XYZ file of C-alpha atoms in Angstrom:
330
model
C 200.847 40.452 6.989
C 203.697 42.121 5.072
C 204.578 45.790 5.495
C 203.327 46.479 1.976
C 199.951 44.912 2.795
C 199.743 46.945 5.998
C 200.492 50.150 4.066
C 197.774 49.299 1.558
C 195.275 48.552 4.341
C 196.104 51.793 6.110
C 195.630 53.777 2.911
C 192.350 51.950 2.243
C 191.139 52.667 5.777
C 192.043 56.340 5.458
C 190.189 56.560 2.145
C 187.012 54.619 2.905
C 186.472 53.682 6.531
C 184.426 55.980 8.736
C 182.736 55.271 12.035
C 179.163 56.544 12.133
C 177.888 56.682 15.693
C 174.633 58.510 14.967
C 171.220 56.866 14.961
C 169.717 55.680 11.687
C 168.970 56.634 8.998
C 172.631 57.310 8.222
C 172.089 60.167 5.849
C 174.359 63.165 5.678
C 174.299 66.527 3.964
C 177.528 66.569 1.972
C 177.243 70.346 1.624
C 177.567 70.773 5.399
C 181.251 70.717 6.268
C 183.054 71.731 9.414
C 184.121 74.937 7.687
C 180.583 75.821 6.536
C 179.239 75.146 10.036
C 181.866 77.406 11.571
C 181.072 80.164 9.067
C 177.407 79.864 10.065
C 178.367 80.246 13.714
C 180.476 83.308 12.896
C 177.543 84.884 11.018
C 175.185 84.125 13.902
C 177.594 85.765 16.348
C 177.698 89.027 14.383
C 174.743 90.666 16.229
C 176.359 89.830 19.568
C 179.738 91.139 18.397
C 178.231 94.372 17.073
C 176.357 95.073 20.310
C 179.439 94.310 22.386
C 181.527 96.748 20.297
C 178.742 99.377 20.570
C 178.525 99.042 24.352
C 182.126 98.277 25.316
C 184.023 100.009 22.489
C 187.780 99.331 22.526
C 187.466 96.782 25.331
C 185.495 94.471 23.028
C 187.772 94.956 20.017
C 190.843 94.318 22.157
C 189.487 91.097 23.670
C 188.334 89.765 20.302
C 191.700 90.399 18.651
C 193.704 88.934 21.543
C 191.568 85.796 21.922
C 191.348 85.031 18.188
C 195.094 85.495 17.694
C 195.884 83.434 20.795
C 193.576 80.587 19.778
C 195.093 80.462 16.282
C 198.605 80.417 17.757
C 197.633 77.699 20.234
C 196.006 75.621 17.483
C 199.149 75.885 15.336
C 201.405 74.996 18.276
C 199.451 71.981 19.513
C 198.759 70.510 16.082
C 202.475 70.743 15.316
C 203.284 69.022 18.616
C 200.917 66.194 17.626
C 202.405 65.999 14.101
C 198.980 66.680 12.631
C 198.180 68.902 9.636
C 197.218 72.473 10.466
C 193.476 72.925 10.846
C 193.398 76.730 10.957
C 191.309 77.051 7.797
C 188.316 75.205 9.293
C 187.756 78.268 11.530
C 187.168 76.143 14.641
C 189.966 77.944 16.504
C 188.526 81.294 15.428
C 185.110 80.314 16.849
C 186.714 79.250 20.138
C 188.538 82.585 20.292
C 185.389 84.608 19.618
C 183.356 82.727 22.238
C 186.105 83.067 24.852
C 186.341 86.812 24.144
C 182.563 87.231 24.408
C 182.408 85.261 27.660
C 184.888 87.364 29.629
C 184.711 90.983 30.792
C 186.167 93.668 28.574
C 188.338 94.916 31.421
C 190.118 91.582 31.931
C 193.913 91.954 31.366
C 195.428 90.656 28.126
C 197.277 87.793 29.798
C 194.006 86.410 31.176
C 192.623 86.248 27.627
C 195.813 84.609 26.321
C 195.865 81.989 29.093
C 192.163 81.215 28.631
C 192.742 80.708 24.899
C 195.760 78.417 25.307
C 194.072 76.355 28.040
C 190.881 76.082 25.968
C 192.665 74.897 22.812
C 195.349 72.879 24.596
C 193.543 71.141 27.447
C 189.970 71.498 26.229
C 190.590 70.284 22.691
C 194.050 69.084 21.652
C 194.717 66.591 24.463
C 191.545 64.723 23.469
C 192.683 64.406 19.837
C 191.626 67.689 18.263
C 188.415 68.861 16.663
C 185.506 66.457 17.040
C 187.200 64.452 19.811
C 186.896 66.763 22.810
C 184.568 65.916 25.709
C 184.152 69.412 27.133
C 183.451 72.695 25.384
C 186.978 74.135 24.818
C 185.926 77.756 25.336
C 184.325 76.913 28.684
C 187.388 74.915 29.781
C 189.539 77.994 29.158
C 187.080 80.297 30.879
C 186.728 77.969 33.872
C 190.503 77.959 34.375
C 190.896 81.741 34.395
C 187.713 82.081 36.463
C 189.373 80.001 39.190
C 192.963 81.230 38.744
C 192.237 84.942 38.194
C 188.892 85.437 39.892
C 189.749 89.027 40.772
C 190.124 89.970 37.103
C 186.973 88.183 35.933
C 184.521 90.569 37.545
C 183.006 92.975 35.015
C 184.163 96.190 36.651
C 182.937 98.739 34.133
C 181.914 99.599 30.629
C 181.819 102.526 28.251
C 178.439 104.101 27.732
C 177.955 104.871 24.054
C 175.147 107.327 24.762
C 176.912 109.307 27.448
C 179.684 111.884 27.625
C 181.228 109.881 30.431
C 184.148 107.741 29.228
C 183.554 104.816 31.542
C 180.959 103.729 34.068
C 181.824 101.511 36.999
C 178.889 99.320 37.749
C 178.189 95.813 38.981
C 176.431 93.460 36.612
C 172.629 93.202 36.940
C 172.984 89.669 38.298
C 175.502 90.811 40.929
C 173.361 93.784 41.914
C 170.324 91.595 42.472
C 172.314 88.922 44.308
C 174.042 91.389 46.635
C 171.493 94.175 47.071
C 168.172 92.951 45.696
C 168.221 95.701 43.044
C 166.093 94.737 40.041
C 167.058 96.302 36.669
C 164.500 97.152 34.023
C 163.720 94.515 31.432
C 164.538 96.942 28.614
C 168.119 97.265 29.861
C 168.535 93.484 29.844
C 166.767 93.126 26.497
C 168.840 95.688 24.596
C 172.068 95.031 26.494
C 173.146 98.534 27.540
C 174.542 97.374 30.840
C 177.633 95.867 32.379
C 178.679 92.234 32.100
C 180.773 89.901 30.006
C 180.968 91.112 26.418
C 178.500 88.708 24.815
C 175.968 88.215 27.572
C 174.417 91.655 27.925
C 172.041 91.844 24.955
C 169.142 89.373 24.882
C 167.887 90.527 21.482
C 171.303 90.025 19.849
C 171.542 86.483 21.242
C 167.990 85.680 20.075
C 168.610 86.954 16.518
C 171.873 85.032 16.177
C 170.490 81.924 17.874
C 167.385 81.753 15.676
C 169.585 82.038 12.576
C 171.755 79.207 13.866
C 168.728 76.957 14.462
C 167.131 77.791 11.082
C 170.385 76.849 9.379
C 170.299 73.620 11.445
C 173.866 74.252 12.492
C 172.570 74.174 16.067
C 169.940 71.758 17.342
C 166.861 73.682 18.478
C 166.075 71.068 21.109
C 168.973 72.247 23.293
C 168.080 75.969 23.648
C 164.410 74.969 23.938
C 165.260 72.654 26.842
C 167.311 75.366 28.545
C 164.712 78.112 28.118
C 161.685 75.984 29.087
C 163.369 74.678 32.233
C 164.506 78.137 33.324
C 161.026 79.530 32.598
C 159.293 76.817 34.667
C 161.703 76.991 37.606
C 161.804 80.795 37.437
C 158.001 80.857 37.447
C 157.896 78.644 40.537
C 160.450 80.882 42.248
C 158.376 83.910 41.297
C 155.265 82.350 42.862
C 157.147 81.433 46.038
C 158.823 84.870 46.330
C 156.564 87.370 44.539
C 158.079 90.356 46.358
C 161.573 89.885 44.945
C 160.656 91.613 41.673
C 162.906 89.249 39.687
C 160.524 87.727 37.159
C 160.799 84.882 34.674
C 161.857 87.346 31.969
C 164.640 88.648 34.215
C 165.895 85.067 34.516
C 165.720 84.582 30.745
C 167.205 87.912 29.670
C 169.714 88.262 32.532
C 173.276 86.978 32.637
C 174.673 84.627 30.023
C 171.596 82.415 29.778
C 170.671 83.082 26.138
C 174.298 83.339 24.999
C 175.028 79.988 26.622
C 171.809 78.334 25.404
C 172.357 79.244 21.742
C 176.126 79.419 21.296
C 177.776 77.264 23.976
C 175.439 74.414 24.906
C 174.745 73.682 21.218
C 178.315 72.588 20.475
C 177.593 69.410 18.413
C 180.742 67.649 19.615
C 179.995 67.862 23.328
C 176.200 67.482 23.255
C 174.086 64.301 22.830
C 173.244 62.700 19.492
C 169.489 62.092 19.567
C 166.768 64.800 19.644
C 165.436 63.472 22.960
C 168.948 63.412 24.389
C 169.545 66.983 23.231
C 166.378 68.182 25.005
C 167.378 66.352 28.193
C 170.831 67.936 27.913
C 169.307 71.408 27.538
C 166.899 70.812 30.421
C 169.824 69.712 32.583
C 171.758 72.874 31.717
C 168.726 75.006 32.619
C 168.138 73.158 35.893
C 171.771 73.530 37.022
C 171.762 77.222 36.099
C 168.697 77.802 38.270
C 170.139 75.692 41.090
C 173.260 77.870 41.143
C 171.400 81.146 40.707
C 168.918 80.477 43.502
C 170.907 78.518 46.082
C 174.648 79.177 45.593
C 176.861 82.182 46.133
C 177.325 82.599 42.377
C 174.955 85.001 40.621
C 175.431 83.064 37.382
C 176.101 79.422 36.498
C 176.034 78.892 32.730
C 179.684 77.845 32.461
C 179.478 75.254 35.245
C 176.119 73.979 33.965
C 177.439 73.359 30.449
C 180.615 71.644 31.679
C 178.682 69.396 34.071
C 176.234 68.369 31.358
C 179.164 67.805 28.935
C 180.399 65.211 31.442
C 176.962 63.537 31.415
C 176.670 63.464 27.616
C 177.998 59.867 27.223
C 175.460 58.700 29.828
C 172.615 60.530 28.054
C 173.666 58.966 24.738
C 173.670 55.497 26.312
C 170.276 56.154 27.914
C 168.706 57.241 24.620
C 169.881 54.609 22.183
C 167.058 54.341 19.583
C 165.397 50.937 19.356
C 165.748 49.138 16.004
C 162.675 49.162 13.785
C 160.220 46.451 14.873
C 161.674 46.049 18.364
C 159.475 47.007 21.348
């Protein structure tokens, strides 16, 4: 084959050839682009962002600005290193920056946010080939690295109380308080989010509003958060029956920590989750089961990050296990 023929074939492949790995029917909504999906995610995150700014004030604004700017810089750097066109306008780096900012404490130093952003974009995304090619959720890869490397800075040490004259309140998170001292917070505190924690995890109602919008828009698959929530509810109910005196109910499990934030905004990443509806539910159920395993039997009060990363690793196996049978085959 001559060089000219190879050039023509390459141009033809770039123009027409696509690999569709989804189950049939192979129909696609041409109006749904990567950019439109990312804009949907940004809109869905607005309630969480607003509550985090209301509760944590400057801490939230600072983390959001640092993480978004760092993720955009990392995206530009790594795409240039790979000689690929810039992909900043698809907003994927912005989404990664927002989720990293919302998943770390407001009091974390700026360099922790920068390192988490560069590790998330660099190791979590670019080394696998960029957007759509990554195996693990980039934001959780970045968070996992700083969680291990800078564990001392990742504890939510305080927050600003918008309804108080006191500038800052030092307080453990509700999950830490229960794990260490058996103190059970009120459900209203967990529901509205006026408490300490990572920026995006405190308010259950904000996560529910944004998550429902995301599912209605079909940008996120509802099977995944349903699997997470049902599994946590069942296992939390069993734990409540076994230990009724603890005071930590099923609703505390659902509203506490990063469960809802992770179920709606992290586990639903379409790149790192399974393809089929059944596979998505299994994925969500696995995330919920690992979260409860860590909450009940490990030293960690929370386990959303590890649960999502572990299930990301199992996604190829779930896809292989749930290959749809061709029509007429039993």
